[in-house]
Tab-separated table of N, CA and C in Angstrom:
chain	number	residue	atom	x	y	z
A	561	MET	N	-4.854	-148.269	35.547
A	561	MET	CA	-6.173	-149.278	36.145
A	561	MET	C	-6.721	-150.359	36.462
A	562	GLU	N	-6.809	-151.138	37.361
A	562	GLU	CA	-7.847	-152.123	37.725
A	562	GLU	C	-7.753	-152.865	36.341
A	563	TRP	N	-7.324	-154.413	36.491
A	563	TRP	CA	-8.373	-155.417	36.049
A	563	TRP	C	-10.225	-155.542	35.863
A	564	GLU	N	-10.176	-155.115	37.064
A	564	GLU	CA	-11.525	-155.092	37.789
A	564	GLU	C	-12.502	-154.123	36.929
A	565	THR	N	-12.167	-152.433	37.076
A	565	THR	CA	-12.321	-151.680	36.469
A	565	THR	C	-13.213	-152.210	35.350
A	566	TYR	N	-11.395	-152.423	34.650
A	566	TYR	CA	-12.160	-152.649	32.607
A	566	TYR	C	-12.996	-153.881	32.781
A	567	ARG	N	-13.377	-154.836	33.448
A	567	ARG	CA	-13.806	-155.424	33.618
A	567	ARG	C	-15.436	-155.159	33.603
A	568	GLU	N	-15.522	-154.411	34.390
A	568	GLU	CA	-16.614	-153.886	34.852
A	568	GLU	C	-17.681	-152.661	33.392
A	569	LEU	N	-15.750	-152.423	32.730
A	569	LEU	CA	-16.259	-151.267	31.607
A	569	LEU	C	-16.680	-152.207	30.390
A	570	ILE	N	-16.790	-152.845	30.106
A	570	ILE	CA	-16.425	-153.752	29.056
A	570	ILE	C	-17.866	-154.760	29.416
A	571	ALA	N	-17.587	-155.145	30.699
A	571	ALA	CA	-19.051	-156.093	30.817
A	571	ALA	C	-20.644	-156.012	30.218
A	572	SER	N	-20.577	-154.355	29.888
A	572	SER	CA	-22.420	-153.770	30.103
A	572	SER	C	-23.105	-154.711	28.737
A	573	ALA	N	-22.055	-154.643	27.621
A	573	ALA	CA	-23.415	-155.636	26.268
A	573	ALA	C	-23.555	-156.963	27.092
A	574	GLU	N	-24.142	-157.488	26.515
A	574	GLU	CA	-25.144	-158.691	26.830
A	574	GLU	C	-25.007	-159.604	26.119
A	575	TYR	N	-23.797	-159.303	25.187
A	575	TYR	CA	-23.341	-160.833	23.907
A	575	TYR	C	-21.860	-160.359	23.816
A	576	ARG	N	-21.382	-159.696	24.179
A	576	ARG	CA	-20.154	-158.902	23.706
A	576	ARG	C	-19.617	-158.525	24.421
A	577	SER	N	-18.398	-158.212	25.098
A	577	SER	CA	-17.181	-157.539	25.641
A	577	SER	C	-17.803	-156.108	24.707
A	578	ASN	N	-17.957	-154.856	25.271
A	578	ASN	CA	-17.846	-153.705	24.749
A	578	ASN	C	-17.298	-152.724	25.292
A	579	VAL	N	-15.925	-152.614	24.828
A	579	VAL	CA	-14.542	-151.692	24.849
A	579	VAL	C	-14.668	-150.616	24.531
A	580	PRO	N	-15.628	-150.289	23.661
A	580	PRO	CA	-15.734	-148.734	23.419
A	580	PRO	C	-15.629	-148.023	24.697
A	581	ASN	N	-16.648	-148.330	25.785
A	581	ASN	CA	-17.203	-148.017	26.933
A	581	ASN	C	-15.625	-147.428	27.400
A	582	VAL	N	-14.589	-148.371	26.873
A	582	VAL	CA	-13.001	-147.780	27.811
A	582	VAL	C	-12.802	-146.625	27.375
A	583	PHE	N	-12.620	-146.754	25.834
A	583	PHE	CA	-12.299	-145.899	25.000
A	583	PHE	C	-13.056	-144.113	24.788
A	584	ALA	N	-14.544	-143.989	25.650
A	584	ALA	CA	-15.456	-142.560	25.621
A	584	ALA	C	-14.888	-142.042	26.581
A	585	ASP	N	-14.362	-142.467	27.673
A	585	ASP	CA	-13.438	-141.574	28.968
A	585	ASP	C	-12.586	-141.196	28.972
A	586	PRO	N	-11.837	-140.157	28.853
A	586	PRO	CA	-10.654	-139.268	28.244
A	586	PRO	C	-10.395	-139.879	29.646
A	587	ASP	N	-10.214	-140.515	30.360
A	587	ASP	CA	-9.557	-141.242	31.843
A	587	ASP	C	-8.843	-142.133	32.109
A	588	HIS	N	-10.110	-142.864	31.127
A	588	HIS	CA	-10.341	-144.554	31.288
A	588	HIS	C	-9.657	-144.497	29.335
A	589	PHE	N	-9.232	-144.122	28.748
A	589	PHE	CA	-9.067	-144.396	27.204
A	589	PHE	C	-7.622	-144.059	27.496
A	590	ALA	N	-6.925	-142.943	28.205
A	590	ALA	CA	-6.028	-142.984	28.065
A	590	ALA	C	-5.163	-144.269	29.322
A	591	ALA	N	-5.803	-144.156	30.523
A	591	ALA	CA	-5.294	-145.474	31.215
A	591	ALA	C	-4.796	-147.251	30.284
A	592	ALA	N	-5.874	-146.801	29.507
A	592	ALA	CA	-5.700	-147.749	28.566
A	592	ALA	C	-5.236	-148.238	27.518
A	593	ILE	N	-4.629	-147.046	27.129
A	593	ILE	CA	-3.735	-147.212	26.234
A	593	ILE	C	-1.879	-147.251	26.969
A	594	ASP	N	-2.187	-146.741	27.787
A	594	ASP	CA	-0.383	-146.130	28.722
A	594	ASP	C	-0.679	-147.997	29.244
A	595	ASP	N	-1.643	-148.586	29.820
A	595	ASP	CA	-1.564	-150.232	30.475
A	595	ASP	C	-1.626	-150.907	28.852
A	596	MET	N	-1.953	-150.913	27.585
A	596	MET	CA	-1.138	-151.370	26.986
A	596	MET	C	0.486	-151.591	26.518
A	597	ARG	N	0.836	-150.522	26.508
A	597	ARG	CA	1.856	-149.708	26.708
A	597	ARG	C	2.842	-150.305	27.248
A	598	GLU	N	2.770	-150.330	28.938
A	598	GLU	CA	3.312	-150.506	29.602
A	598	GLU	C	3.355	-152.614	29.505
A	599	ALA	N	1.651	-153.065	28.895
A	599	ALA	CA	2.597	-154.751	28.941
A	599	ALA	C	2.944	-154.854	27.749
A	600	THR	N	3.249	-154.315	26.726
A	600	THR	CA	3.954	-154.694	26.189
A	600	THR	C	5.412	-154.754	25.513
A	601	ASP	N	6.422	-155.485	25.202
A	601	ASP	CA	7.627	-155.496	25.661
A	601	ASP	C	8.894	-155.715	24.212
A	602	VAL	N	7.720	-154.780	22.852
A	602	VAL	CA	9.026	-154.688	22.210
A	602	VAL	C	8.999	-153.411	22.005
A	603	ASP	N	9.866	-153.367	20.568
A	603	ASP	CA	9.939	-151.835	19.744
A	603	ASP	C	10.062	-151.448	19.077
A	604	PRO	N	8.893	-151.965	18.113
A	604	PRO	CA	7.759	-152.148	16.626
A	604	PRO	C	8.969	-151.004	15.801
A	605	GLU	N	8.728	-150.356	14.494
A	605	GLU	CA	8.862	-149.949	13.496
A	605	GLU	C	7.711	-148.862	13.349
A	606	TYR	N	6.297	-149.937	13.467
A	606	TYR	CA	5.651	-149.946	12.563
A	606	TYR	C	4.306	-150.578	13.525
A	607	VAL	N	3.131	-150.061	13.976
A	607	VAL	CA	1.788	-150.553	14.628
A	607	VAL	C	0.638	-150.764	13.525
A	608	ALA	N	-0.030	-152.639	13.749
A	608	ALA	CA	-0.940	-152.734	12.590
A	608	ALA	C	-2.096	-152.608	13.338
A	609	GLY	N	-3.148	-152.030	13.348
A	609	GLY	CA	-4.671	-152.231	13.906
A	609	GLY	C	-5.158	-152.825	12.874
A	610	ILE	N	-5.870	-153.838	13.160
A	610	ILE	CA	-6.801	-154.717	12.721
A	610	ILE	C	-8.368	-153.675	12.938
A	611	ASP	N	-9.420	-153.778	11.649
A	611	ASP	CA	-10.303	-152.989	11.688
A	611	ASP	C	-11.651	-153.556	12.839
A	612	ALA	N	-12.265	-153.301	12.705
A	612	ALA	CA	-11.829	-151.116	13.432
A	612	ALA	C	-12.042	-151.159	14.643
A	613	LEU	N	-12.024	-151.742	16.014
A	613	LEU	CA	-12.030	-151.260	16.658
A	613	LEU	C	-10.144	-151.307	17.212
A	614	GLY	N	-9.177	-152.351	16.651
A	614	GLY	CA	-7.984	-152.005	16.515
A	614	GLY	C	-7.150	-150.611	16.219
A	615	PHE	N	-8.066	-149.983	15.513
A	615	PHE	CA	-7.291	-149.071	14.999
A	615	PHE	C	-7.575	-147.688	15.945
A	616	ILE	N	-8.079	-147.780	16.925
A	616	ILE	CA	-7.940	-147.066	18.115
A	616	ILE	C	-6.646	-147.006	18.979
A	617	PRO	N	-6.950	-147.903	19.488
A	617	PRO	CA	-5.222	-148.152	21.117
A	617	PRO	C	-4.343	-148.529	19.690
A	618	GLY	N	-4.592	-148.840	18.194
A	618	GLY	CA	-3.188	-149.163	17.224
A	618	GLY	C	-2.916	-147.963	17.023
A	619	ALA	N	-3.600	-146.240	16.675
A	619	ALA	CA	-2.833	-145.881	16.061
A	619	ALA	C	-2.340	-144.275	17.207
A	620	ALA	N	-2.973	-144.773	18.713
A	620	ALA	CA	-2.146	-144.461	19.990
A	620	ALA	C	-1.384	-145.455	19.869
A	621	LEU	N	-1.346	-145.936	20.110
A	621	LEU	CA	-0.329	-146.868	20.417
A	621	LEU	C	0.834	-146.584	19.439
A	622	ALA	N	0.780	-146.693	18.011
A	622	ALA	CA	1.543	-146.173	17.487
A	622	ALA	C	2.394	-144.529	17.758
A	623	ARG	N	1.839	-143.543	17.628
A	623	ARG	CA	2.203	-142.607	18.316
A	623	ARG	C	2.821	-142.736	19.500
A	624	ASP	N	2.735	-143.541	20.428
A	624	ASP	CA	3.473	-143.710	21.803
A	624	ASP	C	4.881	-144.062	21.397
A	625	PHE	N	4.924	-145.030	20.469
A	625	PHE	CA	5.407	-145.817	20.264
A	625	PHE	C	6.903	-144.648	19.271
A	626	ASP	N	6.311	-144.025	18.235
A	626	ASP	CA	6.863	-142.962	17.628
A	626	ASP	C	7.313	-143.774	16.730
A	627	ALA	N	5.945	-144.251	15.916
A	627	ALA	CA	6.278	-145.586	15.191
A	627	ALA	C	4.735	-145.527	14.122
A	628	GLY	N	5.120	-146.081	12.750
A	628	GLY	CA	3.880	-145.640	11.699
A	628	GLY	C	3.108	-146.828	12.046
A	629	PHE	N	1.880	-146.444	10.952
A	629	PHE	CA	0.392	-146.882	11.351
A	629	PHE	C	0.313	-147.658	10.348
A	630	ILE	N	-0.087	-148.701	10.555
A	630	ILE	CA	-0.386	-150.156	9.088
A	630	ILE	C	-2.268	-150.112	9.666
A	631	SER	N	-3.159	-150.127	8.777
A	631	SER	CA	-4.471	-150.518	8.875
A	631	SER	C	-5.131	-151.225	8.213
A	632	ILE	N	-5.530	-152.798	8.706
A	632	ILE	CA	-4.860	-153.959	8.611
A	632	ILE	C	-6.944	-153.865	8.318
A	633	ARG	N	-8.131	-153.995	7.030
A	633	ARG	CA	-9.059	-153.473	6.570
A	633	ARG	C	-9.735	-154.466	6.487
A	634	LYS	N	-11.169	-154.873	6.807
A	634	LYS	CA	-12.478	-155.042	6.374
A	634	LYS	C	-12.225	-155.094	5.037
A	635	GLY	N	-13.023	-157.040	4.669
A	635	GLY	CA	-12.712	-157.087	3.088
A	635	GLY	C	-13.707	-155.775	2.117
A	636	GLY	N	-12.732	-154.750	0.647
A	636	GLY	CA	-13.923	-154.522	0.076
A	636	GLY	C	-13.835	-153.012	1.289
A	637	LYS	N	-13.068	-152.585	1.792
A	637	LYS	CA	-12.837	-151.526	2.226
A	637	LYS	C	-11.568	-150.355	1.413
A	638	LEU	N	-10.787	-151.228	1.077
A	638	LEU	CA	-9.702	-150.520	0.943
A	638	LEU	C	-9.454	-149.669	-0.503
A	639	PRO	N	-9.955	-148.691	-1.302
A	639	PRO	CA	-9.733	-148.125	-1.914
A	639	PRO	C	-8.410	-148.365	-3.365
A	640	ILE	N	-7.810	-149.513	-3.574
A	640	ILE	CA	-7.037	-149.741	-4.221
A	640	ILE	C	-6.968	-150.618	-5.081
A	641	ALA	N	-6.018	-150.479	-6.329
A	641	ALA	CA	-6.205	-151.170	-7.071
A	641	ALA	C	-5.637	-152.729	-6.743
A	642	GLU	N	-6.309	-153.208	-7.844
A	642	GLU	CA	-5.538	-155.338	-6.728
A	642	GLU	C	-4.763	-155.879	-6.550
A	643	ARG	N	-3.440	-155.167	-8.045
A	643	ARG	CA	-1.900	-155.187	-7.558
A	643	ARG	C	-1.547	-155.670	-6.669
A	644	TYR	N	-2.362	-154.546	-5.601
A	644	TYR	CA	-1.186	-153.684	-4.448
A	644	TYR	C	-2.337	-154.228	-2.798
A	645	ARG	N	-3.251	-154.961	-3.441
A	645	ARG	CA	-3.952	-155.627	-2.183
A	645	ARG	C	-4.130	-156.860	-1.913
A	646	LEU	N	-3.702	-157.417	-0.594
A	646	LEU	CA	-4.022	-159.154	-0.118
A	646	LEU	C	-4.531	-158.941	0.410
A	647	ALA	N	-5.298	-159.875	0.419
A	647	ALA	CA	-6.409	-160.832	1.126
A	647	ALA	C	-6.656	-162.145	1.362
A	648	ASP	N	-7.272	-162.347	2.801
A	648	ASP	CA	-7.447	-163.187	2.986
A	648	ASP	C	-9.029	-163.751	4.052
A	649	ASP	N	-9.325	-165.092	4.087
A	649	ASP	CA	-10.503	-165.071	4.623
A	649	ASP	C	-10.709	-165.536	6.382
A	650	CYS	N	-11.758	-165.447	7.005
A	650	CYS	CA	-11.396	-165.951	8.433
A	650	CYS	C	-13.058	-166.163	8.829
A	651	VAL	N	-12.840	-166.890	9.800
A	651	VAL	CA	-13.911	-166.768	10.246
A	651	VAL	C	-14.104	-166.210	11.851
A	652	ASP	N	-15.380	-164.795	11.923
A	652	ASP	CA	-14.895	-164.503	12.787
A	652	ASP	C	-15.377	-165.552	14.754
A	653	TRP	N	-15.825	-164.918	15.326
A	653	TRP	CA	-16.602	-164.846	16.926
A	653	TRP	C	-17.914	-165.167	16.797
A	654	THR	N	-18.183	-164.651	15.813
A	654	THR	CA	-19.907	-165.386	15.686
A	654	THR	C	-19.653	-166.570	14.657
A	655	GLY	N	-19.287	-167.304	14.306
A	655	GLY	CA	-19.145	-168.227	12.893
A	655	GLY	C	-19.135	-167.224	11.456
A	656	ARG	N	-19.071	-166.284	11.746
A	656	ARG	CA	-19.157	-165.737	10.239
A	656	ARG	C	-17.880	-165.790	9.300
A	657	GLU	N	-18.286	-165.906	8.029
A	657	GLU	CA	-16.953	-165.860	7.275
A	657	GLU	C	-15.931	-164.473	7.142
A	658	LYS	N	-15.529	-163.748	6.851
A	658	LYS	CA	-14.765	-162.423	6.632
A	658	LYS	C	-13.530	-162.495	6.103
A	659	THR	N	-13.560	-161.059	5.343
A	659	THR	CA	-12.350	-161.242	5.079
A	659	THR	C	-11.655	-159.868	5.440
A	660	LEU	N	-10.068	-159.791	5.378
A	660	LEU	CA	-9.123	-158.728	6.175
A	660	LEU	C	-8.364	-158.556	5.159
A	661	GLU	N	-7.965	-157.509	4.177
A	661	GLU	CA	-7.013	-156.701	2.950
A	661	GLU	C	-5.817	-155.920	3.559
A	662	LEU	N	-5.018	-156.543	3.196
A	662	LEU	CA	-3.601	-155.089	3.243
A	662	LEU	C	-3.576	-154.733	2.215
A	663	ASP	N	-3.164	-153.779	2.719
A	663	ASP	CA	-2.480	-152.947	0.668
A	663	ASP	C	-0.780	-152.788	1.052
A	664	ARG	N	-0.049	-153.341	0.632
A	664	ARG	CA	1.222	-154.619	1.074
A	664	ARG	C	2.426	-153.678	0.522
A	665	ARG	N	1.537	-151.642	0.113
A	665	ARG	CA	2.346	-150.926	-0.170
A	665	ARG	C	3.123	-150.182	1.552
A	666	MET	N	1.864	-150.863	2.092
A	666	MET	CA	2.246	-150.037	3.093
A	666	MET	C	3.463	-150.325	4.747
A	667	VAL	N	3.626	-151.777	4.156
A	667	VAL	CA	4.984	-152.750	4.877
A	667	VAL	C	6.258	-152.171	4.699
A	668	PRO	N	6.817	-150.856	4.788
A	668	PRO	CA	8.400	-151.652	4.417
A	668	PRO	C	9.007	-153.013	4.890
A	669	ASP	N	9.610	-153.738	4.005
A	669	ASP	CA	10.215	-154.985	3.361
A	669	ASP	C	10.846	-154.803	5.054
A	670	GLY	N	10.884	-156.312	5.600
A	670	GLY	CA	11.909	-156.267	6.771
A	670	GLY	C	11.169	-155.679	8.300
A	671	GLU	N	10.636	-154.267	8.330
A	671	GLU	CA	10.458	-153.759	8.920
A	671	GLU	C	9.562	-154.546	10.475
A	672	ARG	N	9.668	-153.998	11.366
A	672	ARG	CA	9.121	-154.585	12.891
A	672	ARG	C	7.910	-153.940	13.107
A	673	VAL	N	6.603	-155.504	12.940
A	673	VAL	CA	5.297	-154.374	13.146
A	673	VAL	C	4.262	-154.959	14.231
A	674	LEU	N	4.187	-154.134	15.275
A	674	LEU	CA	3.723	-154.844	16.346
A	674	LEU	C	1.823	-155.100	16.281
A	675	VAL	N	1.257	-156.096	15.838
A	675	VAL	CA	-0.606	-155.922	15.690
A	675	VAL	C	-1.174	-155.696	17.536
A	676	VAL	N	-1.778	-154.623	16.844
A	676	VAL	CA	-2.613	-154.308	17.614
A	676	VAL	C	-3.958	-154.724	17.424
A	677	ASP	N	-5.268	-154.835	18.754
A	677	ASP	CA	-6.711	-155.399	18.827
A	677	ASP	C	-7.335	-154.423	19.917
A	678	ASP	N	-8.558	-154.752	20.260
A	678	ASP	CA	-8.958	-154.665	20.777
A	678	ASP	C	-9.378	-155.619	21.992
A	679	TYR	N	-9.801	-156.578	21.210
A	679	TYR	CA	-10.554	-157.826	22.099
A	679	TYR	C	-10.501	-159.440	21.245
A	680	VAL	N	-9.519	-160.207	21.435
A	680	VAL	CA	-9.472	-161.276	21.214
A	680	VAL	C	-9.786	-162.695	21.458
A	681	GLU	N	-11.392	-162.793	20.672
A	681	GLU	CA	-11.718	-164.405	21.618
A	681	GLU	C	-11.132	-165.656	20.747
A	682	THR	N	-11.642	-165.512	19.360
A	682	THR	CA	-10.673	-166.470	19.126
A	682	THR	C	-9.877	-166.438	18.005
A	683	ALA	N	-9.388	-165.499	17.849
A	683	ALA	CA	-7.848	-164.882	17.158
A	683	ALA	C	-7.519	-165.499	15.671
A	684	SER	N	-9.058	-165.779	15.255
A	684	SER	CA	-8.372	-166.082	13.921
A	684	SER	C	-8.619	-164.983	12.649
A	685	GLN	N	-8.413	-163.635	12.973
A	685	GLN	CA	-9.126	-162.218	12.712
A	685	GLN	C	-6.659	-162.041	12.873
A	686	VAL	N	-6.578	-162.017	13.964
A	686	VAL	CA	-5.180	-161.908	14.148
A	686	VAL	C	-4.565	-162.602	13.302
A	687	ARG	N	-4.898	-164.061	13.326
A	687	ARG	CA	-3.744	-164.915	12.269
A	687	ARG	C	-3.666	-164.390	11.140
A	688	VAL	N	-4.849	-163.973	10.421
A	688	VAL	CA	-5.053	-163.452	9.187
A	688	VAL	C	-4.233	-162.793	8.870
A	689	ALA	N	-4.340	-161.090	10.350
A	689	ALA	CA	-3.498	-160.102	10.100
A	689	ALA	C	-2.092	-160.108	9.710
A	690	VAL	N	-1.978	-161.115	10.597
A	690	VAL	CA	0.347	-161.666	11.064
A	690	VAL	C	-0.071	-161.704	9.320
A	691	ASP	N	-0.224	-163.410	9.186
A	691	ASP	CA	-0.114	-163.694	7.333
A	691	ASP	C	0.076	-162.440	6.708
A	692	LEU	N	-0.502	-162.144	6.551
A	692	LEU	CA	-0.954	-160.950	5.565
A	692	LEU	C	0.147	-159.822	5.597
A	693	LEU	N	0.479	-159.655	6.853
A	693	LEU	CA	1.848	-158.764	7.367
A	693	LEU	C	3.437	-159.232	7.159
A	694	GLU	N	2.918	-160.634	7.312
A	694	GLU	CA	4.621	-161.594	6.644
A	694	GLU	C	4.704	-162.026	5.526
A	695	GLU	N	3.139	-161.795	4.590
A	695	GLU	CA	3.427	-161.887	3.300
A	695	GLU	C	3.905	-160.839	2.444
A	696	ALA	N	3.242	-159.452	3.609
A	696	ALA	CA	4.298	-158.399	2.374
A	696	ALA	C	5.320	-157.822	2.470
A	697	GLY	N	6.209	-158.828	3.708
A	697	GLY	CA	7.099	-158.596	4.423
A	697	GLY	C	8.014	-158.256	5.440
A	698	ALA	N	6.643	-158.397	6.445
A	698	ALA	CA	6.432	-157.401	8.088
A	698	ALA	C	7.817	-158.619	8.411
A	699	GLU	N	8.004	-158.135	9.569
A	699	GLU	CA	8.761	-159.162	10.960
A	699	GLU	C	7.681	-158.364	12.433
A	700	VAL	N	6.591	-159.531	12.046
A	700	VAL	CA	5.658	-159.341	13.247
A	700	VAL	C	6.613	-159.755	14.347
A	701	CYS	N	6.374	-158.703	15.617
A	701	CYS	CA	7.152	-158.831	16.748
A	701	CYS	C	6.386	-159.083	17.684
A	702	GLY	N	5.195	-158.815	17.831
A	702	GLY	CA	4.199	-159.469	19.210
A	702	GLY	C	3.002	-158.735	18.919
A	703	LEU	N	1.790	-159.051	19.409
A	703	LEU	CA	0.720	-158.972	19.114
A	703	LEU	C	-0.030	-158.333	20.709
A	704	THR	N	-0.165	-157.310	20.846
A	704	THR	CA	-0.686	-156.695	22.305
A	704	THR	C	-2.510	-155.899	22.057
A	705	PHE	N	-2.636	-156.713	23.175
A	705	PHE	CA	-4.731	-156.358	22.512
A	705	PHE	C	-4.984	-156.114	24.544
A	706	LEU	N	-6.293	-155.331	24.903
A	706	LEU	CA	-6.497	-155.146	26.343
A	706	LEU	C	-6.625	-155.687	27.021
A	707	CYS	N	-7.704	-156.977	26.184
A	707	CYS	CA	-8.010	-158.310	26.839
A	707	CYS	C	-8.174	-159.472	25.492
A	708	ALA	N	-7.158	-160.774	25.959
A	708	ALA	CA	-6.841	-161.592	25.106
A	708	ALA	C	-7.835	-162.666	25.690
A	709	LEU	N	-8.530	-163.546	25.194
A	709	LEU	CA	-8.656	-164.561	25.868
A	709	LEU	C	-8.283	-165.805	25.664
A	710	GLN	N	-7.584	-166.724	26.550
A	710	GLN	CA	-6.443	-167.884	26.788
A	710	GLN	C	-7.540	-168.963	26.120
A	711	THR	N	-7.041	-168.915	24.427
A	711	THR	CA	-7.485	-170.262	23.990
A	711	THR	C	-6.252	-171.253	23.103
A	712	GLU	N	-6.191	-172.207	22.584
A	712	GLU	CA	-5.150	-172.729	22.123
A	712	GLU	C	-4.277	-172.037	20.934
A	713	GLU	N	-5.326	-171.106	20.445
A	713	GLU	CA	-5.176	-170.230	18.969
A	713	GLU	C	-4.043	-168.811	19.643
A	714	THR	N	-4.765	-168.395	20.752
A	714	THR	CA	-3.390	-167.403	21.341
A	714	THR	C	-2.158	-167.812	21.836
A	715	ARG	N	-2.691	-169.069	23.066
A	715	ARG	CA	-1.270	-169.457	23.143
A	715	ARG	C	0.105	-169.961	22.277
A	716	SER	N	-0.350	-170.162	20.824
A	716	SER	CA	-0.022	-170.802	20.009
A	716	SER	C	0.561	-169.175	19.497
A	717	LEU	N	0.107	-168.412	19.387
A	717	LEU	CA	0.236	-167.152	18.830
A	717	LEU	C	1.101	-166.469	20.087
A	718	ASP	N	1.445	-166.699	21.190
A	718	ASP	CA	1.772	-166.133	22.553
A	718	ASP	C	3.210	-167.302	22.161
A	719	ALA	N	3.503	-168.022	21.396
A	719	ALA	CA	4.485	-168.889	21.809
A	719	ALA	C	5.660	-168.436	20.469
A	720	GLU	N	4.477	-167.719	18.886
A	720	GLU	CA	5.688	-167.758	18.199
A	720	GLU	C	5.848	-165.987	17.918
A	721	TYR	N	5.198	-164.545	18.644
A	721	TYR	CA	5.176	-163.859	18.257
A	721	TYR	C	5.508	-162.929	19.939
A	722	GLY	N	4.972	-163.292	21.205
A	722	GLY	CA	4.549	-162.969	21.918
A	722	GLY	C	3.092	-161.847	21.833
A	723	VAL	N	2.065	-162.226	23.178
A	723	VAL	CA	0.903	-162.254	22.967
A	723	VAL	C	1.196	-160.443	24.771
A	724	TYR	N	0.257	-159.761	24.683
A	724	TYR	CA	0.780	-159.056	25.362
A	724	TYR	C	-0.666	-158.175	25.327
A	725	SER	N	-0.961	-158.581	26.576
A	725	SER	CA	-2.437	-158.412	27.174
A	725	SER	C	-2.722	-157.687	28.381
A	726	VAL	N	-3.439	-156.407	28.619
A	726	VAL	CA	-3.570	-156.110	30.517
A	726	VAL	C	-4.323	-157.126	30.953
A	727	ASN	N	-5.214	-158.108	30.653
A	727	ASN	CA	-5.668	-158.484	30.947
A	727	ASN	C	-4.642	-159.911	32.006
A	728	PRO	N	-5.027	-160.193	33.288
A	728	PRO	CA	-4.451	-161.344	33.444
A	728	PRO	C	-4.945	-162.507	32.682
A	729	TRP	N	-3.885	-163.465	32.067
A	729	TRP	CA	-4.852	-164.441	31.472
A	729	TRP	C	-5.359	-165.594	31.919
A	730	ASP	N	-5.415	-165.686	33.429
A	730	ASP	CA	-5.879	-166.355	34.607
A	730	ASP	C	-7.268	-165.696	34.437
A	731	GLU	N	-7.624	-164.714	34.197
A	731	GLU	CA	-8.590	-163.839	34.498
A	731	GLU	C	-9.415	-163.643	33.458
A	732	ALA	N	-9.400	-163.417	32.039
A	732	ALA	CA	-10.082	-163.516	30.993
A	732	ALA	C	-11.537	-164.115	30.722
C-alpha cells in the first residue's frame, strides 16, 4: 500500500496518529503487515512487541517470520514474581513517565530479537525495550515500525540496530 494511504488513515486523530485505523480494515491490516515484513531486512528467532499497539503487528510478524513472540509490558501488568521481572522507566511522547517490564524467562540467551511497535515519536520506549531485552541476554537484531519519525534518537538506534520503517523517513 502506498505511504500516502497510510498517512490518510493514521491522520484521523487530532492530537496523535491513529494507527488502529490501519488495523481495523482487513485489507489495510494485511498490507501493513506485508509492508512491515518487506521493509525488515533481518531474520529473527523472536519478535518483541511493545505494549500495547506493538503487540498487534509484532504478533503478526512473529507468525510471518516463524518466530516466537515476546511481550514488553507496561508497568504493573506482568503477573510474575519479582525475581523474574526486569523493569525500567522512560518518558513517553506526552512527557509522562512510564515503566516497561519484561519477564526475563521469555528471552532465551543470545537469540536474535526484532523489536516492533506501531509508531515511534521520541523512541524512549524503544530504547527501554532494547535495554531490557539486552539485559535479559537477547541480541537485538533490528527495530521495525509502521512509522518512525526521524529524530536524533531514532537515527542513533538506526546506527546501532537498524531501523526498518514503512514510511519514507523524509516524509514522517
